[in-house]
Tab-separated table of C-alpha atoms in Angstrom:
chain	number	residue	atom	x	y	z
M	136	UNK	CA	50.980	-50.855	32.887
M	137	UNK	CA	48.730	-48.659	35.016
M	138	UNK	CA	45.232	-49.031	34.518
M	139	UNK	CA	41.963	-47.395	36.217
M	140	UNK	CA	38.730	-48.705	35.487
M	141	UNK	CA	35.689	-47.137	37.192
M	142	UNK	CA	32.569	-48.200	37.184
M	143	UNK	CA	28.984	-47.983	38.990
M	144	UNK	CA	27.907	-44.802	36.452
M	145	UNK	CA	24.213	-44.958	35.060
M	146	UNK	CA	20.590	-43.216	35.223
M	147	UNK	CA	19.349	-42.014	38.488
M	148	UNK	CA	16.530	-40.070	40.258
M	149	UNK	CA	17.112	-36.776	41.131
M	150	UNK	CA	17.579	-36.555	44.740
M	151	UNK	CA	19.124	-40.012	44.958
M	152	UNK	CA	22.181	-41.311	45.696
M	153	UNK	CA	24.659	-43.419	43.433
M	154	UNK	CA	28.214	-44.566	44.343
M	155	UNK	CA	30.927	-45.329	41.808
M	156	UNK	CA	34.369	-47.333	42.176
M	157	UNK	CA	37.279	-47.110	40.806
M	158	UNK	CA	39.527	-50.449	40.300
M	159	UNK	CA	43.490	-49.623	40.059
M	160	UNK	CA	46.340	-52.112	38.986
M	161	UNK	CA	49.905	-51.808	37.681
M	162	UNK	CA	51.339	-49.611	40.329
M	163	UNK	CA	51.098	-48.715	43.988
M	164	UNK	CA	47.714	-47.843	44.386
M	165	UNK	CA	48.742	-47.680	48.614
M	166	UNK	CA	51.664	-44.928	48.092
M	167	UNK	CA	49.394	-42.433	45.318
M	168	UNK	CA	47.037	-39.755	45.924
M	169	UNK	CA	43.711	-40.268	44.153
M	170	UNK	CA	41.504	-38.128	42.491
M	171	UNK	CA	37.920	-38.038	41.234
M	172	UNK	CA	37.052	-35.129	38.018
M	173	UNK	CA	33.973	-34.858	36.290
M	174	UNK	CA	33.150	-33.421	32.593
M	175	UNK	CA	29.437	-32.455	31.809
M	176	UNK	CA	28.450	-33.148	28.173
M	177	UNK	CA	30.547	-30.529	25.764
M	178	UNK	CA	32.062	-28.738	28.588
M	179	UNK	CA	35.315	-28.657	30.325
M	180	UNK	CA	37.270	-30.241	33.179
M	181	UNK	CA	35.985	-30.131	36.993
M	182	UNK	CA	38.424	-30.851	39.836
M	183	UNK	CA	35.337	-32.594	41.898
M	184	UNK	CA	37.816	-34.390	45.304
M	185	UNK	CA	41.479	-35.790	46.048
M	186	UNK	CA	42.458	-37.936	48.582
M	187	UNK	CA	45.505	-38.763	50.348
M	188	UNK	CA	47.485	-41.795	50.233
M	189	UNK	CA	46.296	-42.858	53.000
M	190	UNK	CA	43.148	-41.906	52.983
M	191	UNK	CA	43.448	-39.369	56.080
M	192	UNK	CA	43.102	-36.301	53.859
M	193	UNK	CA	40.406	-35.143	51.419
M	194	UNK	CA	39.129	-32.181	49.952
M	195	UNK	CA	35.702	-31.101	48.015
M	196	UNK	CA	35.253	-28.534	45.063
M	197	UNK	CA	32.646	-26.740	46.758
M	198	UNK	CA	30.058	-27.564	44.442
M	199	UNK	CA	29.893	-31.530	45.847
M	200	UNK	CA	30.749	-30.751	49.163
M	201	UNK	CA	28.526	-31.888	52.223
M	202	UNK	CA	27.152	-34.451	49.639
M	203	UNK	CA	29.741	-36.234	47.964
M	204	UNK	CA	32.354	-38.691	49.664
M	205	UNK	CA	35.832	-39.807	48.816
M	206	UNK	CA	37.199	-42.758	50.287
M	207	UNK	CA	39.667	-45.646	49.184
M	208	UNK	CA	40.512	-49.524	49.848
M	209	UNK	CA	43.904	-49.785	49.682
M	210	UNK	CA	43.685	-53.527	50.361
M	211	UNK	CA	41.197	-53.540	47.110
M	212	UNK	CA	43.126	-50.753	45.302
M	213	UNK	CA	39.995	-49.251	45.142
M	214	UNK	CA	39.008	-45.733	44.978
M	215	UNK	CA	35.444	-44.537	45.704
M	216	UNK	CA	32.932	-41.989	45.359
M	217	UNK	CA	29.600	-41.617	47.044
M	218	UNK	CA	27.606	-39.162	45.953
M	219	UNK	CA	24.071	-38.460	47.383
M	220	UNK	CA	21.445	-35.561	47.145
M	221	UNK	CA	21.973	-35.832	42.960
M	222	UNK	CA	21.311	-33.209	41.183
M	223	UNK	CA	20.708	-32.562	36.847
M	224	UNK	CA	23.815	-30.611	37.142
M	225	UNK	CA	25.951	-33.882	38.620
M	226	UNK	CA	25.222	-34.919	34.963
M	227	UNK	CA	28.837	-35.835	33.894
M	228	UNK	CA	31.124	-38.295	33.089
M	229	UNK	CA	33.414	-39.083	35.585
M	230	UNK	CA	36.917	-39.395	35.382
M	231	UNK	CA	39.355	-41.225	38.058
M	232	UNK	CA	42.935	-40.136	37.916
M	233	UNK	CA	45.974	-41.002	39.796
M	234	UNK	CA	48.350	-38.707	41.519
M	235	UNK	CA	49.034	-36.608	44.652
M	236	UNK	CA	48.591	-33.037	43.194
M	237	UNK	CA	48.904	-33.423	38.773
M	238	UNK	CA	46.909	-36.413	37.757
M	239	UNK	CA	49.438	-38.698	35.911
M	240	UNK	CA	47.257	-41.730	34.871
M	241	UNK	CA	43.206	-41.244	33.862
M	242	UNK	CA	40.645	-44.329	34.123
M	243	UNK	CA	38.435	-44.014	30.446
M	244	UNK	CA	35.144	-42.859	32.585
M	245	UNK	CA	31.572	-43.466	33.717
M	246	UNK	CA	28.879	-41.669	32.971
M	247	UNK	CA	26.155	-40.542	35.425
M	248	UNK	CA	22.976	-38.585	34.303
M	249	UNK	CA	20.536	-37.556	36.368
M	250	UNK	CA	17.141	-37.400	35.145
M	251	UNK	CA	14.473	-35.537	36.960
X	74	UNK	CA	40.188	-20.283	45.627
X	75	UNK	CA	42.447	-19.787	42.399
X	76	UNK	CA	40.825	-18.695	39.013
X	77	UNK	CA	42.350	-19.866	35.842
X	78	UNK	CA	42.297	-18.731	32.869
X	79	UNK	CA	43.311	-19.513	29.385
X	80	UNK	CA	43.053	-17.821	26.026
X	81	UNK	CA	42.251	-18.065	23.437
X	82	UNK	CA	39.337	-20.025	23.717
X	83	UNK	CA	40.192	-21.594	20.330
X	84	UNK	CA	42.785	-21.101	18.074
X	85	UNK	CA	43.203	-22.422	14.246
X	86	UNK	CA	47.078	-23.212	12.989
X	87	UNK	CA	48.764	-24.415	9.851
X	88	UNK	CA	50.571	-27.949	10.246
X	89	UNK	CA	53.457	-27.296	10.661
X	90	UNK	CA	53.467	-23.907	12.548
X	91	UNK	CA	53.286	-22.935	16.143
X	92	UNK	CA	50.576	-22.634	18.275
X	93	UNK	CA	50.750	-21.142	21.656
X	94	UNK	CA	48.249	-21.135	24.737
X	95	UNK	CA	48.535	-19.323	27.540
X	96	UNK	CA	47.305	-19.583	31.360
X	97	UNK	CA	47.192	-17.037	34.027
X	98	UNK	CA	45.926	-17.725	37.424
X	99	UNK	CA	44.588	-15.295	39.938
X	100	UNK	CA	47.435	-15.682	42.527
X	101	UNK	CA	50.927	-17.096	42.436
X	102	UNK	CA	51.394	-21.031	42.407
X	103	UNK	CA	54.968	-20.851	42.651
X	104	UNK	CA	55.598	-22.284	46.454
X	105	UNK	CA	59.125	-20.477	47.580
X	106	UNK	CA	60.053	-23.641	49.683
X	107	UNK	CA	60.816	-25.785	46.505
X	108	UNK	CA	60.768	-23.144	43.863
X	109	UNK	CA	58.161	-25.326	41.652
X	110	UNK	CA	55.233	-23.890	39.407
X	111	UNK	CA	52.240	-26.358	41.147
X	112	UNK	CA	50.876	-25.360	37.155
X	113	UNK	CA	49.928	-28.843	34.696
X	114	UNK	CA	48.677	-29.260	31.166
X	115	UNK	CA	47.033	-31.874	29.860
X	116	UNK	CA	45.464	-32.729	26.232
X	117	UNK	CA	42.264	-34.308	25.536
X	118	UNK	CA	40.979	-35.599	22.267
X	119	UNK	CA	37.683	-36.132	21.605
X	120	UNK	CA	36.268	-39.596	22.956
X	121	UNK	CA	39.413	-39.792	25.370
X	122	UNK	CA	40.242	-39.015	29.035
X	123	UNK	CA	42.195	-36.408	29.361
X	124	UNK	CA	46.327	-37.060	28.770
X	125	UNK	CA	49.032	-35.444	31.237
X	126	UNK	CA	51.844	-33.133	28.800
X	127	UNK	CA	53.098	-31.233	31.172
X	128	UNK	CA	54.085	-30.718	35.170
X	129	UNK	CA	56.031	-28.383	37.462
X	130	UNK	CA	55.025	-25.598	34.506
X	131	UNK	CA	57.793	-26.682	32.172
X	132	UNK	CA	58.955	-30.736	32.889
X	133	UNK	CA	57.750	-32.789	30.154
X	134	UNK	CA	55.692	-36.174	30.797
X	135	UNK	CA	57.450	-39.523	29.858
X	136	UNK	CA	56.971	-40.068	26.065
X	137	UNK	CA	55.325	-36.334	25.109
X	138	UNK	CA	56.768	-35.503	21.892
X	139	UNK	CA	59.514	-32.549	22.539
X	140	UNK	CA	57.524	-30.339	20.050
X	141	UNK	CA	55.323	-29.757	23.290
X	142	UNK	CA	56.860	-27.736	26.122
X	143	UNK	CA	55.697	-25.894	29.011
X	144	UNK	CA	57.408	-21.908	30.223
X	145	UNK	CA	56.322	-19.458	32.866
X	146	UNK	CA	55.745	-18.375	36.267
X	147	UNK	CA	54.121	-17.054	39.162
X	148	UNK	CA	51.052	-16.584	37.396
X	149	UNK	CA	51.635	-16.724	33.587
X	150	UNK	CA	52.177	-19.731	31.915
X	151	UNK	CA	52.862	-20.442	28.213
X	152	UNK	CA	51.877	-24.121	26.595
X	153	UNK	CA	53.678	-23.918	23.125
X	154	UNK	CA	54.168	-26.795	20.406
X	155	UNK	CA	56.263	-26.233	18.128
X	156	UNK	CA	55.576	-27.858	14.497
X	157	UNK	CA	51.945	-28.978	15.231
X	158	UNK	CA	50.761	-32.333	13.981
X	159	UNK	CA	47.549	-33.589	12.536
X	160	UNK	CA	47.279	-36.181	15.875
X	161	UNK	CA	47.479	-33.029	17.939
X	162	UNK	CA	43.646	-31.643	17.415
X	163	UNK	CA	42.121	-31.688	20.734
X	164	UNK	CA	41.198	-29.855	23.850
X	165	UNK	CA	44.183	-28.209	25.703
X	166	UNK	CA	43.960	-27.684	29.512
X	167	UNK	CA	45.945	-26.071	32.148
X	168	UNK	CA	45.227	-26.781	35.715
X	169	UNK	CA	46.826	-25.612	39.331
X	170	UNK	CA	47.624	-28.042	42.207
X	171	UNK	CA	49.085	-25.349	44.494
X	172	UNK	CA	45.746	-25.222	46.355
X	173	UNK	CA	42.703	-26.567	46.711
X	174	UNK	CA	40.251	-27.140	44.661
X	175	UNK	CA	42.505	-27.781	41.887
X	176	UNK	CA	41.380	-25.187	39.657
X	177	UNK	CA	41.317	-26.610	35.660
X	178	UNK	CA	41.171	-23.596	32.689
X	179	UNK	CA	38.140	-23.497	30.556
X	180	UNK	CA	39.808	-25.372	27.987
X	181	UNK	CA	41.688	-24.423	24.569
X	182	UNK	CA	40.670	-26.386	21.455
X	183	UNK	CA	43.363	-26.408	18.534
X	184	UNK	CA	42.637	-27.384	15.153
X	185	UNK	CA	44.105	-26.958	11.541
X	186	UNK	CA	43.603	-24.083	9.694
């Protein structure tokens, strides 16, 4: 069955820079967009970046862009997600889903707080 | 970049009975080359990633219960379930793919009157 697992979440400096990973198995992870969404504590949903298949397209919410990064390894079925500059508001948990445009499959989350 | 919206923000229903949430972006995600509503909803209970219901507006995800279905267009979307269960308390969403950034609503949360 599908299965995403991230991990790399935890307590960091504001300012600093943190990267988390997602690990995929049970499907294609090669042929499958791949997103990354975040979820402050109590609040709602944020689309934060996609990525193609491939890895040749991506796209920022404009609240993370110019300091977060999206990238895969599709010979790791790994997704990433570098995120520098932190700020309190980057406070979330965040979510790893699978799909090209609707997000089909969810990972269970890391959380990231950052403390200044 | 699209603005969605959903009301209400929280809604209280019988078991049994039918709730109904509805989402309305600020332009059209129906793409004339394929005819598709780029419109999903997905449920979210508390503790949980969020699950996928619904895609294409209306096309139900593998093993949803039928009592949840998915109508509208254009702009104006309608989640309805019909007969609502205890195991169905939770956080409703709607969110657009048609263009990005994929726009989620701020979230309905359903619970038992």
């Amino acid at each position: 069955q599908v299965e995403l697992v991230e991990s790399g979440g935890g307590v960091v400096q504001s300012g600093r820079s943190l990267r988390l990973a997602c690990a995929a198995s049970g499907f294609t992870f090669s042929s499958y967009g791949m997103h990354w969404v975040r979820q402050a504590p109590g609040k709602g949903l944020e689309w934060v970046a996609v990525i193609s298949s491939d890895g040749s397209d991506k796209y920022y919410a404009d609240s993370v862009k110019g300091r977060f990064t999206i990238s895969r390894d599709n010979s790791k079925d790994t997704l990433y997600l570098y995120m520098n500059s932190l700020r309190a508001e980057d406070t979330a948990m965040y979510y790893c889903a699978g799909g090209s445009g609707y997000c089909n499959s969810w990972g269970q989350g890391t959380l990231v707080t950052v403390s200044s | 970049d699209i603005v969605v919206t959903q009301s209400p923000d929280s809604l209280s229903v019988s078991l049994g009975e039918r709730a109904t949430i509805n989402c309305k972006s600020s332009q059209s995600v129906l793409y004339s080359s394929d005819n598709k509503n780029y419109l999903a909803w997905y449920q979210q209970k508390p503790g949980q990633p969020p699950k996928l219901l619904i895609y294409w507006a209306s096309t139900r995800e593998s093993g949803v219960p039928d009592r949840f279905s998915g109508s509208g267009s254009g702009t104006d979307f309608t989640l309805t379930i019909s007969g609502l269960q205890a195991e169905d308390v939770a956080v409703y969403y709607c969110q657009e793919y048609y263009s990005v950034p994929y726009t989620f609503g701020q979230g309905t949360k359903v619970e038992i009157k």
